Every structure is written in structure tokens, then in C-alpha cells.
XYZ file of C-alpha atoms in Angstrom:
699
model
C 46.730 166.459 27.002
C 49.898 168.587 26.905
C 52.721 168.304 29.420
C 51.588 171.359 31.434
C 48.022 170.011 31.712
C 49.343 166.613 32.793
C 51.523 168.286 35.405
C 48.556 170.232 36.809
C 46.430 167.092 36.917
C 49.101 165.231 38.842
C 49.409 168.080 41.335
C 45.644 168.094 41.930
C 45.462 164.324 42.355
C 48.755 163.627 44.089
C 47.110 161.613 46.857
C 45.459 159.274 44.377
C 48.749 158.822 42.535
C 50.531 158.094 45.811
C 47.916 155.553 46.895
C 48.017 153.815 43.513
C 51.819 153.693 43.660
C 51.862 152.281 47.172
C 49.190 149.752 46.271
C 51.253 148.661 43.288
C 54.347 148.212 45.427
C 52.362 146.250 48.024
C 50.767 144.058 45.342
C 54.146 143.322 43.765
C 55.605 142.413 47.165
C 52.580 140.276 48.014
C 52.755 138.381 44.709
C 56.495 137.835 45.129
C 55.980 136.688 48.708
C 53.222 134.301 47.668
C 55.346 132.851 44.871
C 58.425 132.402 47.052
C 56.594 131.196 50.152
C 57.022 127.446 50.218
C 56.243 127.112 53.919
C 54.268 124.009 54.754
C 55.925 121.858 52.077
C 58.306 120.172 54.503
C 58.379 119.308 58.161
C 60.393 122.007 59.896
C 60.469 120.763 63.485
C 60.945 117.485 65.335
C 61.287 116.399 68.924
C 64.786 117.314 70.047
C 65.038 113.828 71.553
C 64.828 112.306 68.051
C 68.533 113.006 67.489
C 70.797 110.014 66.947
C 73.474 111.926 68.860
C 75.751 109.700 70.900
C 77.605 110.584 74.080
C 80.743 112.407 72.947
C 83.648 110.016 72.462
C 87.098 111.283 73.300
C 89.026 112.110 70.154
C 92.325 113.725 69.226
C 93.041 116.494 66.732
C 96.608 117.420 65.818
C 97.773 120.922 64.916
C 101.209 121.115 63.325
C 102.747 124.416 62.257
C 105.742 124.878 60.001
C 107.830 126.296 62.868
C 107.549 123.082 64.919
C 110.987 122.482 66.438
C 110.762 118.731 65.780
C 110.605 119.212 62.007
C 113.861 118.683 60.144
C 113.114 121.663 57.897
C 111.077 124.148 59.950
C 110.197 127.566 58.580
C 108.250 130.634 59.631
C 104.466 130.221 59.629
C 104.162 133.168 57.248
C 106.857 131.918 54.857
C 105.313 131.918 51.381
C 108.125 129.704 50.065
C 107.472 126.639 52.220
C 109.033 123.551 50.625
C 107.581 120.127 49.952
C 110.089 118.668 52.428
C 108.585 120.778 55.214
C 104.999 120.062 54.146
C 105.725 116.328 54.071
C 107.210 116.423 57.569
C 104.205 118.393 58.842
C 101.724 115.860 57.439
C 103.728 112.961 58.865
C 103.972 114.544 62.307
C 100.261 115.417 62.405
C 99.294 111.856 61.477
C 101.700 110.333 64.004
C 100.412 112.598 66.784
C 96.934 111.132 66.292
C 98.131 107.528 66.391
C 99.148 106.881 62.775
C 97.291 105.467 59.775
C 98.271 101.820 60.151
C 95.399 101.396 62.622
C 92.825 102.196 59.937
C 94.544 101.178 56.671
C 95.590 97.586 55.967
C 97.256 95.727 53.125
C 94.847 95.281 50.203
C 92.667 98.266 51.148
C 91.376 100.778 48.620
C 91.873 104.297 49.952
C 90.008 107.235 48.432
C 91.576 110.625 49.112
C 89.090 113.452 48.513
C 90.745 116.871 48.042
C 88.837 120.084 47.338
C 89.351 120.782 43.617
C 86.401 123.037 42.978
C 88.002 124.981 40.118
C 91.176 125.657 38.143
C 93.250 127.354 40.836
C 96.895 126.530 41.424
C 98.274 124.965 44.584
C 99.141 127.704 47.047
C 96.199 129.877 46.004
C 94.009 128.770 48.908
C 91.220 127.948 46.469
C 92.045 124.235 46.136
C 93.830 121.609 48.206
C 97.585 122.018 47.794
C 98.898 118.989 45.893
C 101.892 118.791 48.247
C 99.614 117.857 51.157
C 98.003 115.073 49.126
C 101.383 113.894 47.826
C 102.756 113.604 51.368
C 99.675 111.624 52.392
C 99.929 109.305 49.365
C 103.519 108.380 50.199
C 102.689 107.974 53.891
C 99.876 105.538 53.053
C 102.032 103.567 50.640
C 104.658 103.083 53.369
C 102.188 100.867 55.253
C 102.411 98.199 52.521
C 104.384 99.459 49.500
C 102.524 98.863 46.249
C 99.815 96.803 47.972
C 97.300 99.521 48.820
C 95.141 100.991 46.049
C 95.193 104.780 46.332
C 92.638 106.890 44.456
C 92.655 110.680 44.480
C 89.282 111.929 43.302
C 86.818 114.797 43.364
C 83.571 115.671 41.658
C 84.804 119.080 40.587
C 82.337 121.848 39.847
C 84.200 122.318 36.553
C 83.596 119.922 33.614
C 86.190 117.687 31.980
C 84.711 114.926 29.784
C 82.807 115.482 26.541
C 79.631 114.410 28.322
C 80.170 117.047 31.000
C 80.899 119.807 28.493
C 77.505 119.129 26.891
C 75.456 119.337 30.093
C 74.493 122.954 29.447
C 77.239 124.454 31.576
C 79.266 127.492 30.608
C 81.966 126.783 33.199
C 85.579 126.581 32.031
C 86.696 122.970 31.538
C 89.831 121.203 32.766
C 92.368 120.705 29.955
C 93.607 117.598 31.774
C 91.854 116.335 34.875
C 92.974 118.372 37.918
C 96.062 119.535 36.019
C 96.288 123.170 37.166
C 96.962 122.390 40.875
C 99.532 119.733 39.866
C 97.648 116.457 40.262
C 98.638 115.101 36.842
C 102.280 115.525 37.856
C 101.533 113.703 41.125
C 100.017 110.829 39.151
C 103.135 110.506 36.982
C 105.458 110.559 39.994
C 103.400 108.132 42.082
C 103.185 105.556 39.288
C 106.920 105.861 38.645
C 107.486 105.134 42.349
C 105.546 101.870 42.133
C 102.477 103.155 43.977
C 99.114 101.667 42.969
C 97.628 105.064 42.127
C 95.004 106.667 39.926
C 93.044 109.888 39.591
C 89.257 109.694 39.452
C 86.680 112.146 38.203
C 83.918 111.479 40.722
C 81.420 113.003 38.293
C 82.145 110.018 36.032
C 85.227 109.308 33.929
C 83.471 108.104 30.768
C 82.941 110.409 27.796
C 79.927 108.326 26.743
C 78.049 107.028 29.791
C 79.340 108.318 33.143
C 76.058 107.318 34.808
C 77.140 103.660 34.689
C 79.886 104.572 37.173
C 77.427 105.934 39.740
C 75.491 104.357 42.583
C 72.189 105.662 43.893
C 72.811 105.657 47.629
C 70.012 105.808 50.182
C 70.908 107.859 53.261
C 69.439 106.626 56.537
C 67.872 109.517 58.434
C 68.407 111.877 55.480
C 68.304 115.562 56.435
C 67.762 117.195 53.015
C 64.123 116.228 52.484
C 63.775 117.246 48.786
C 66.439 114.689 47.796
C 64.104 111.896 48.980
C 66.922 110.303 50.930
C 69.058 109.307 47.920
C 72.071 110.710 46.052
C 74.046 109.746 42.962
C 77.700 109.252 43.902
C 80.622 107.533 42.211
C 81.364 103.870 42.902
C 84.888 104.875 43.942
C 83.239 106.452 46.989
C 80.900 103.607 47.862
C 83.494 100.874 47.221
C 86.414 102.480 49.091
C 87.697 100.679 52.178
C 88.952 103.929 53.691
C 87.809 107.456 52.837
C 90.072 110.389 53.733
C 88.865 113.982 53.445
C 91.635 116.462 52.554
C 90.015 119.907 52.388
C 91.488 123.380 52.348
C 90.434 125.614 55.247
C 88.299 128.543 54.038
C 85.511 130.944 54.870
C 82.406 130.270 52.759
C 79.707 132.764 51.783
C 76.702 130.535 52.539
C 77.405 127.957 55.263
C 80.026 130.327 56.679
C 82.865 127.797 56.794
C 84.240 125.010 54.615
C 86.552 122.253 55.773
C 86.324 118.530 56.609
C 82.535 118.121 56.238
C 81.725 120.705 53.560
C 84.321 119.012 51.312
C 81.774 116.244 50.617
C 79.571 118.473 48.443
C 81.961 117.354 45.698
C 80.571 113.810 45.967
C 77.276 114.775 44.323
C 78.069 113.682 40.767
C 78.100 116.603 38.338
C 77.014 114.310 35.495
C 73.651 114.191 37.314
C 73.530 117.419 39.319
C 75.328 119.731 36.906
C 78.009 122.359 37.319
C 77.857 123.742 40.026
C 75.602 120.986 41.428
C 72.447 123.136 41.532
C 71.595 123.298 37.819
C 71.024 119.710 36.688
C 72.134 118.493 33.260
C 70.623 118.862 29.803
C 70.861 115.114 29.116
C 67.951 114.436 31.486
C 66.102 117.737 31.371
C 67.805 119.254 34.424
C 65.943 116.820 36.655
C 68.336 116.297 39.561
C 69.753 119.246 41.482
C 71.127 120.101 44.861
C 68.891 122.863 46.183
C 71.183 124.655 48.643
C 69.148 127.780 49.514
C 66.851 127.880 46.464
C 63.626 127.262 48.426
C 63.003 130.263 50.648
C 62.560 129.939 53.624
C 64.230 126.508 53.670
C 68.009 126.173 53.601
C 69.149 122.753 52.405
C 72.877 123.201 51.816
C 74.081 122.271 55.305
C 71.720 119.304 55.319
C 73.053 118.146 51.938
C 76.571 118.407 53.384
C 75.618 116.162 56.299
C 73.868 113.640 54.029
C 76.896 113.380 51.736
C 79.257 113.141 54.717
C 77.136 110.256 55.987
C 77.598 108.511 52.631
C 81.358 109.132 52.679
C 81.973 107.323 55.991
C 84.992 109.550 56.648
C 87.722 107.583 58.424
C 90.321 110.335 58.601
C 90.861 114.003 57.762
C 93.998 115.926 56.880
C 93.413 119.670 56.513
C 95.452 121.847 54.191
C 95.763 125.081 56.155
C 98.993 126.113 54.446
C 97.170 128.885 52.612
C 93.568 129.725 53.505
C 90.910 132.152 52.276
C 88.899 134.669 54.263
C 85.604 136.402 53.270
C 84.744 133.781 50.599
C 85.671 130.387 49.153
C 87.045 131.757 45.868
C 90.425 133.474 45.459
C 90.038 137.174 44.719
C 92.676 137.677 42.047
C 94.212 141.009 41.141
C 92.933 142.003 37.700
C 96.384 143.031 36.520
C 98.386 140.274 38.220
C 96.789 136.854 38.759
C 99.708 135.439 40.725
C 98.879 133.773 44.030
C 100.619 136.424 46.091
C 98.257 139.096 44.777
C 95.093 137.273 45.901
C 93.449 139.753 48.256
C 91.666 137.267 50.557
C 94.601 134.842 50.832
C 96.032 134.071 54.310
C 99.320 132.170 54.722
C 99.057 129.922 57.805
C 101.519 127.052 57.084
C 99.492 124.697 59.277
C 98.236 121.115 59.012
C 95.330 119.684 61.023
C 94.572 115.975 61.287
C 92.190 113.664 63.108
C 89.778 110.766 62.799
C 86.617 112.655 63.797
C 85.633 115.118 61.021
C 83.257 117.027 63.299
C 86.007 117.526 65.874
C 88.443 118.595 63.143
C 85.911 121.177 61.951
C 85.407 122.351 65.537
C 89.138 122.996 65.878
C 89.391 124.545 62.403
C 86.609 126.991 63.245
C 88.211 128.069 66.483
C 91.564 128.617 64.777
C 90.079 131.176 62.364
C 87.794 132.864 64.902
C 84.509 131.201 63.917
C 82.239 129.735 66.600
C 81.514 126.120 65.533
C 78.068 126.428 67.151
C 77.267 128.968 64.411
C 77.851 126.432 61.615
C 74.762 124.306 60.998
C 76.473 121.411 59.249
C 78.799 120.983 62.255
C 76.052 120.981 64.884
C 73.787 118.871 62.658
C 76.572 116.354 61.983
C 76.967 115.930 65.735
C 73.192 115.594 66.083
C 73.090 112.671 63.623
C 76.091 110.951 65.197
C 78.977 111.758 62.818
C 81.273 113.055 65.568
C 81.667 115.427 68.483
C 81.416 119.210 68.571
C 82.178 119.313 72.297
C 85.553 120.895 73.153
C 85.638 118.861 76.374
C 85.821 115.673 74.284
C 88.579 116.909 71.961
C 92.225 116.544 72.936
C 94.447 118.883 70.940
C 98.030 117.757 70.419
C 100.976 119.510 68.808
C 100.449 123.260 68.716
C 97.614 124.915 70.629
C 94.685 126.864 69.226
C 95.980 130.016 70.909
C 99.371 129.617 69.230
C 97.750 129.059 65.839
C 94.724 131.341 65.970
C 94.196 134.091 63.422
C 90.849 135.822 63.043
C 89.461 135.681 59.496
C 87.132 138.260 57.996
C 83.601 136.903 57.670
C 81.464 136.887 54.514
C 79.711 140.109 53.614
C 76.402 138.394 52.749
C 73.753 137.808 55.410
C 73.788 134.005 55.268
C 77.421 133.531 56.161
C 77.435 136.520 58.499
C 74.456 135.615 60.667
C 75.735 132.483 62.363
C 72.995 130.141 63.573
C 69.721 130.758 65.330
C 69.043 128.801 68.484
C 67.244 125.689 67.234
C 65.737 124.052 70.363
C 62.809 125.670 72.197
C 59.966 124.983 74.607
C 56.709 126.325 73.133
C 53.199 127.134 74.256
C 50.197 128.477 72.355
C 48.908 129.574 69.991
C 46.542 131.956 71.744
C 43.852 133.559 69.583
C 44.437 137.320 69.527
C 42.056 140.163 68.774
C 44.916 142.331 67.498
C 48.556 143.039 68.128
C 47.438 144.936 71.229
C 47.451 141.516 72.897
C 51.250 141.681 72.744
C 50.933 144.049 75.708
C 48.654 141.675 77.626
C 50.092 138.648 79.477
C 48.488 135.514 78.018
C 50.319 133.216 80.420
C 50.809 133.764 84.141
C 53.396 134.758 85.075
C 54.652 135.998 81.716
C 57.981 137.725 82.228
C 59.115 135.426 85.054
C 57.905 132.096 83.670
C 60.225 129.101 84.192
C 58.570 126.327 82.183
C 59.243 122.630 82.546
C 59.169 120.517 79.393
C 55.848 118.740 78.930
C 54.091 120.467 81.829
C 51.400 123.182 82.048
C 50.776 123.249 78.282
C 54.465 123.663 77.428
C 55.873 121.389 74.745
C 58.703 118.937 74.964
C 61.992 120.395 73.616
C 61.437 121.016 69.895
C 64.290 121.121 67.378
C 63.726 123.435 64.400
C 65.486 122.512 61.180
C 66.059 126.067 59.906
C 67.351 129.358 61.227
C 63.823 130.680 60.934
C 61.793 129.245 63.800
C 58.652 128.421 61.815
C 55.852 128.772 64.337
C 53.164 128.654 61.652
C 54.276 125.175 60.613
C 54.704 123.944 64.182
C 51.304 125.144 65.402
C 49.544 124.338 62.117
C 47.794 127.701 61.855
C 46.720 129.457 58.665
C 47.911 132.756 57.247
C 44.787 134.774 58.002
C 44.250 134.281 61.744
C 45.661 136.398 64.549
C 47.688 134.505 67.151
C 50.249 134.945 69.909
C 52.638 132.233 71.069
C 55.670 131.865 73.324
C 59.083 130.232 72.897
C 61.438 129.687 75.840
C 65.066 128.695 76.389
C 67.683 128.950 79.096
C 70.983 130.569 78.179
C 74.128 129.346 79.918
C 76.674 132.172 79.752
C 80.396 131.778 80.489
C 80.690 135.100 82.347
C 78.945 138.275 83.417
C 79.158 140.179 80.165
C 77.518 142.334 77.567
C 76.366 140.625 74.384
C 74.365 141.519 71.302
C 70.911 140.053 70.694
C 70.480 139.464 66.948
C 66.825 138.984 66.083
C 64.572 138.864 63.047
C 60.812 138.630 62.474
C 58.255 139.953 60.011
C 55.696 141.017 62.633
C 55.447 142.022 66.281
C 57.850 140.357 68.683
C 58.962 140.858 72.286
C 61.976 139.329 74.048
C 62.380 138.967 77.816
C 65.779 138.243 79.374
C 65.865 137.416 83.071
C 62.301 138.741 83.487
C 63.006 142.097 81.820
C 61.814 143.128 78.345
C 65.007 143.774 76.366
C 63.555 144.071 72.871
C 60.164 144.980 71.391
C 59.111 145.443 67.771
C 55.675 146.462 66.501
C 54.697 146.431 62.821
C 55.671 144.536 59.662
C 59.053 144.184 57.956
C 60.938 142.031 55.440
C 62.145 138.700 56.774
C 63.589 136.144 54.332
C 66.070 133.291 54.393
C 68.721 135.669 53.074
C 68.215 138.237 55.812
C 67.864 136.601 59.207
C 68.688 139.647 61.306
C 66.379 142.640 61.262
C 68.072 144.370 64.146
C 70.380 143.927 67.114
C 70.457 145.296 70.632
C 72.967 145.117 73.476
C 71.955 142.923 76.428
C 73.553 141.989 79.756
C 74.144 138.317 80.531
C 74.942 136.974 83.963
C 77.351 134.101 84.453
C 75.519 130.784 84.496
C 71.803 130.332 83.836
C 69.750 133.092 82.172
C 66.067 132.870 81.188
C 64.975 133.980 77.714
C 61.344 134.208 76.541
C 60.153 135.184 73.055
C 56.565 136.368 72.525
C 55.562 136.372 68.835
C 52.491 137.714 67.013
C 50.898 136.501 63.764
C 48.351 138.216 61.541
C 49.252 138.095 57.834
C 52.953 137.315 58.031
C 54.958 134.104 58.017
C 54.906 133.715 61.830
C 58.643 133.044 62.000
C 61.514 134.486 63.980
C 65.269 133.987 64.379
C 67.489 134.679 67.379
C 71.173 134.481 68.213
C 73.300 135.979 71.003
C 76.574 137.319 69.664
C 79.829 138.824 70.807
C 80.036 142.605 71.071
C 82.093 143.435 67.975
C 82.353 146.958 66.547
C 84.230 145.820 63.429
C 81.677 144.821 60.790
C 84.153 142.377 59.200
C 84.062 140.123 62.269
C 80.655 140.610 63.870
C 77.868 138.058 64.111
C 79.604 135.275 66.068
C 77.728 133.623 68.915
C 79.268 134.339 72.317
C 82.101 131.870 72.812
C 81.162 129.262 75.404
C 77.476 130.246 75.447
C 75.004 127.359 75.295
C 71.245 127.359 74.807
C 69.390 124.658 76.748
C 65.810 123.825 77.698
C 66.786 122.579 81.168
C 67.996 124.738 84.043
C 69.659 121.766 85.733
C 72.782 122.049 83.593
C 75.675 123.652 85.406
C 76.537 127.035 83.937
C 79.283 127.032 81.343
C 82.735 126.900 82.952
C 81.228 126.811 86.454
C 82.512 123.269 86.839
C 85.801 123.973 85.106
C 87.735 122.545 88.034
C 86.181 119.155 87.319
C 86.801 119.253 83.582
C 89.725 117.238 82.247
C 92.630 119.299 81.011
C 94.230 118.630 77.645
C 97.105 116.166 77.412
C 100.395 118.010 77.176
C 104.132 117.485 77.342
C 106.177 120.573 78.164
C 109.709 121.271 77.017
C 112.130 119.871 79.564
C 113.869 122.377 81.825
C 116.663 123.170 81.630
C 117.330 122.416 77.974
C 120.194 122.024 77.080
C 120.990 120.325 80.402
C 123.772 118.572 82.322
C 123.123 116.050 83.727
C 119.570 116.433 85.137
C 116.416 117.899 83.602
C 112.780 118.121 84.671
C 109.987 116.878 82.369
C 106.461 118.195 83.073
C 103.315 116.655 81.633
C 99.540 116.822 81.986
C 97.110 113.905 81.835
C 93.597 114.840 80.687
C 91.754 111.756 81.985
C 92.794 108.599 83.817
C 95.255 106.947 81.445
C 97.986 104.373 81.099
C 101.068 106.573 80.678
C 104.572 105.814 79.446
C 107.449 108.271 79.125
C 110.502 106.916 77.354
C 113.795 108.426 76.216
C 115.237 107.642 72.767
C 118.626 108.527 71.330
C 119.236 110.134 67.932
C 119.280 106.685 66.281
C 115.791 105.918 67.612
C 116.958 103.415 70.250
C 115.061 103.311 73.538
C 117.562 104.165 76.289
C 115.441 104.788 79.402
C 111.878 104.317 80.686
C 110.945 107.102 83.103
C 107.219 106.374 83.588
C 105.152 103.243 82.961
C 102.085 103.507 85.189
C 98.456 104.516 85.299
C 97.936 108.198 86.083
C 94.817 110.041 87.204
C 93.930 113.355 85.541
C 96.391 115.985 86.695
C 99.827 117.546 86.240
C 103.067 115.698 86.958
C 106.863 116.093 86.887
C 109.586 113.522 86.390
C 113.369 113.989 86.571
C 115.878 112.380 84.233
C 119.426 112.038 85.468
C 121.530 111.473 82.343
C 124.897 111.318 84.088
C 125.636 107.916 82.528
C 124.779 109.030 78.994
C 126.878 110.706 76.316
C 126.302 114.248 75.092
C 123.914 114.580 72.174
C 120.297 114.889 71.041
C 117.638 112.787 72.758
C 113.878 112.536 72.387
C 111.301 112.245 75.147
C 108.169 110.372 74.018
C 104.947 110.603 76.053
C 102.156 108.091 75.308
C 98.796 108.133 77.133
C 96.011 105.612 76.546
C 92.765 106.985 78.091
C 91.035 104.461 80.362
C 87.854 106.289 81.368
C 86.083 106.962 78.071
C 85.433 104.388 75.398
C 86.667 105.227 71.944
C 89.650 107.245 73.211
C 92.761 106.840 71.101
C 96.303 106.914 72.387
C 97.898 110.351 72.605
C 101.548 110.536 71.572
C 103.723 113.612 72.179
C 107.446 114.062 71.577
C 109.975 116.671 72.722
C 113.615 117.103 71.709
C 116.321 117.468 74.389
C 120.018 118.323 74.266
C 122.471 116.838 76.773
C 125.670 118.914 76.847
C 128.509 117.782 79.138
């Protein structure tokens, strides 16, 4: 057949060609979907009451910026030439504001410091933990008992070093000397010369021959990442440490959205077993062990692996390097013609240090500083759920600088996973109802439908159910097959901080309808793509009222996956920042909870110590302070030599704001320091809060 004849034949049979083409596309999609559909392999929902979450314990997080007036060498927070002297003072002040390290580190302890050394970036790039932060911490620890505390700085870098690691099948660039590019070899030399009991450790295994002998197989109680069967290979330096300190660098991350105190523990999964970068396995054992991250659509394991490894770490303290941070992604975006740090396009100079004992609380504060809602980060909310710390702002006292003083909004990742945030995970459910067709989506199958206000465990509604993924997997929960037609309902209350517009982000692969406060606000009919890499199919503007709102989802199943996802986000026209859950919004399955901020008058304020006024003064000045909860409070004055010269307050104080006057008529001109110490009395686990202000008496 010649070309003209073929052309005529195609014209005459264009419908057949079109149908064959469409059928081929559908078949290819169906085969791909069948191959990638692993639904049913793992349990995707549990009773929400199964959480090991504890009542939030009061905790303190310090924020210290380089322009802090109490530093001996302050500098501008955007100064790209910050010195080690300033960094050291910032670390010291942050640690002291949270009560110091001598409470958790004793003579004879072995302290493991875990920086983020994912690749061969230099300090100051934002890609790795700045060695100056770790150096300051090393010297601060050694001061507790000079030469009598074993200090290990270690990471399981995603880049190989030993001969064993270079033969694992990786093509990643290797370290010339362990952690040399950011300056950790130089730190080792200096620390040893100073008499510090110090060593570097490759947490993948230090041996060229048999690194596996250095590893422990650790069983995680209540493991979250099911495919790992509850066990991980980690270095003995981790399991044998008396005190574990996480020292991450604050960054945006493409997949979990945020990396800081908790995410830093991914480096504990030994590369000599899991490969480089942790998801490939190693040739020496046939690529058997791997972290899965998001390799099993529709399951997402990365945040759960983070929580498991953080459980193993038993984090006692966190110091965050927020001197230089990265937005949009975890890797520095170098200029092709100039690879100097200053030319990195996603690099943000912050000159800030965070510190605290509770890694979940530290991550909560870190998120809020860079404009991320911590409720959108699964490993933060999951870590709270399993009892690793608190994600409740009401339980976190911030000392030093405030979030508002420090805050700078970072650009979010461009990929869907980091952009989406987190679907609401806890729902009341009823169904499934057998459906004749999707026409039943227009027929109420419960009465009343739009105005229903279900009570957990009553009238065929479930107890609160926690779903382990952003996709709410109704097929798995109800145990229905792929061929039947069903309709089911999912319900939650939404506590909103104000009357406001918001954006409903929603995804599904088949028909879905959403009611808000008894009105249908979104309806979709048909089929569409819905995968773990694309949680949001569409968004629509909704109106929330302050306090309790009712939200009902009606979902249809015929041949799809019977899943949906839903989040309620801020109205944000700029695509670089959109996708964050409304700040202060909380999903709940009970309408008895007071609306967010409605009881603000009863909430404890943060502890604070204001600058005295006037300052300089002669001879009297007023000192104002705030007590967050009932506490034993002391306010003392010290001279420049550190001698206590006057006690102004030494009493118990209820929550509230107070003033005290200091008449310094009998004192000489000079610099004095006002030290405020509050020991909370009302909540167990609260640590003392210490705040200091400098004053100048001029006669």
C-alpha cells in the first residue's frame, strides 16, 4: 500500500483508529495502575485512641539571633561574615536559656553529637551543619568535666567513605577524608590538641573490611514503618551513647516538606546496609535492605522511618544550625559558573540558633520561623502521637528572641509531596452503602445528610479512626473489593481561629462531594488520576466561621482506589508559598472542644523579661516581666563581675504580668545584669526558665 492509499484508509476509518488509540492508552494506564497498586498490603488505619500520646509537658525552646544585645560580639542577622566568636556565644546563650547541659550530661558520659552531613558541602552553604556550631557545642560539653566526657561527632552520610562503601554499587562521590569538606577533620585536630576526649565516627561503619560488626539490629517498639518489620541497623555509637544530641541544619525538604531536629535521624540508617542514599541497598548482600521512603504507591514511609529512627536515637537535646538555611529543597543550588556559597540560589542567611530538650517542640518552632505549619509535617505530628514530644504551642515556652522577630517565609518545594502539606488523618466513618451507580451521590443515604452531627460509636458511626497516609484509604478500611459500587461518608469538625476565607484542597479518583456547615461546597463527578505524588486534584475557596465548623465528605467507589485526601489551607496567591494549612486550625471528631483561640484569655502567656525602663537610668528603673504559669520566681541583680548585689523578687507568682522597681541609689555607675528565673509549679516536666537583661546605671 502506498502512502496516499494509507492516508485515504486512515481517513475512512478514523473512528476505529481513535478507538484503538484510546483503548491502548486506557490499557497502558490500567496495567500501570495494577502494577503500582499495593493497596491492601499494609494496615492503613487504626483507632485514634491507640496513640501513645501523652499529655503535653511544658518545655522550653530558645531562639538566639546574632544581634542579641547580650552577646559580646553581636552582628547583623544578615551578616554573611559572622565569626566563630559570635556563633560560640549564640550556642552558649541558647543552651543557658534552656537550663544548661549539666542537668543532662555528667562526668563519664559518652555524648554522641549528630550533625547533618549528607554530602560534600562546605560550612556556610546551608547544605550541611556548620562545623562552628558543633565546635561551640563540643567545647561547652567539655567544660562540664574537662577531658572526662567522651564526645563523638558522627553521621551516616549518604556519601561513601570506606573501601567497603565504595564497592556497594553506588556512584555517589566519596569523601576524601571523613567529613573533611565542612571542616570536621580540622575540628578533630583542634579538639584533641585541647585535651578533649573526642573522635569522629562514620555511623555507616568505620571498618574497610567488616562494618557490619559495628552495627546493632535495634527493634523499635510500636514501629510505624511496617515494611521494616520493626527493626533497623544502626551503629553501636548510637545505641551505646549516654546522651544523644541532634544538631541539624534548618531546611525545606522536597518530600517531607521540612528537615530539622527529627528528620536528621535518617542518617542513622547505616549506609553499609541500606546503601547510598539509603533506598538502594548494597551489592554485598544483594540489595536486600532498603529504606522505602515513597517507593510503594500509595504508601508513604519516609516520615514513619524518621519517627522510628528518632525513637531509636532517644534524643536528649537539640541545637539547630539556622545560621544559613535552604528554601525550596534540601540541596544547595550552586551557580554553574561560580560554586561559592554566596552564589547558592536557595540559600538564606538567618544567623540564628535554636535549642531545646524536646525535638518535637524544636521542630514546631523551626517550622513557624520559616512559615511552615507544623501540622502539615507528618513526622512532627506522628512523633507527638507516639510520645516523642509536644507539637502544642500552648506547651512550648519560647525564650530569647520571639518567632515574630525571627520569622522569614521560605519558598516551598515545587513538587506535590512537599507542597501539599498533610491531609486530615482522623475521621468518623459510616458505610459502605451499596450503590446502583454514581447517581446515588445525589441521593441522601443517611438522614439527615447535609446537617448530620455524628457522635463517635453511635448510630452506625465509627469511633475516631486515624489513617496512616495522606490518602484516606476507604477501600482498606471498609474491606471492599475493586469491582463493587459503594458510597460512604467521612466526618470531622473543623475548629477555625477566625471568620475567614480558606482554600479546600482535595483529591480523589472518582466522584466526591464535600459539605461544610450543611452546604455543598465541592462536587466532582467522573474519574481522574490520584496517586501518592499528586494529592491535590483541585482547590476551591470556602468560608470558615470562627469556632466549630462541620465537614462531611461523601465518596463513591466503582473501579477506582476509593481514596481521598483533604486539607484546608491559607488563601495564598503566590504559588511559591501556597499549600499551608490555616494557622491555628484544628480538625477534631468532637464538638465539645472550645474553638481555637476562643479561650485565649485562659491560656498561659509566654515567660518574658522586658528591657528595663528607663535604660540607662539614674537611680531608679522599672523591670517588667510575665509569668506563663504559676511558678517560683526570682529576680536578682548582678554586677559586671558576676557578683549578686540585690534580690528583687523571691516568691511564687501566679500567671500574669508584673513590675518591680530597682532603686540603685547606693550603687556605683556601671553595667548590671537582671536575671529572671521561673520554675513552673503547675505542670510536671516543666524546666526552669532563665532570662537575662543588661542595664546601665549612669550617675
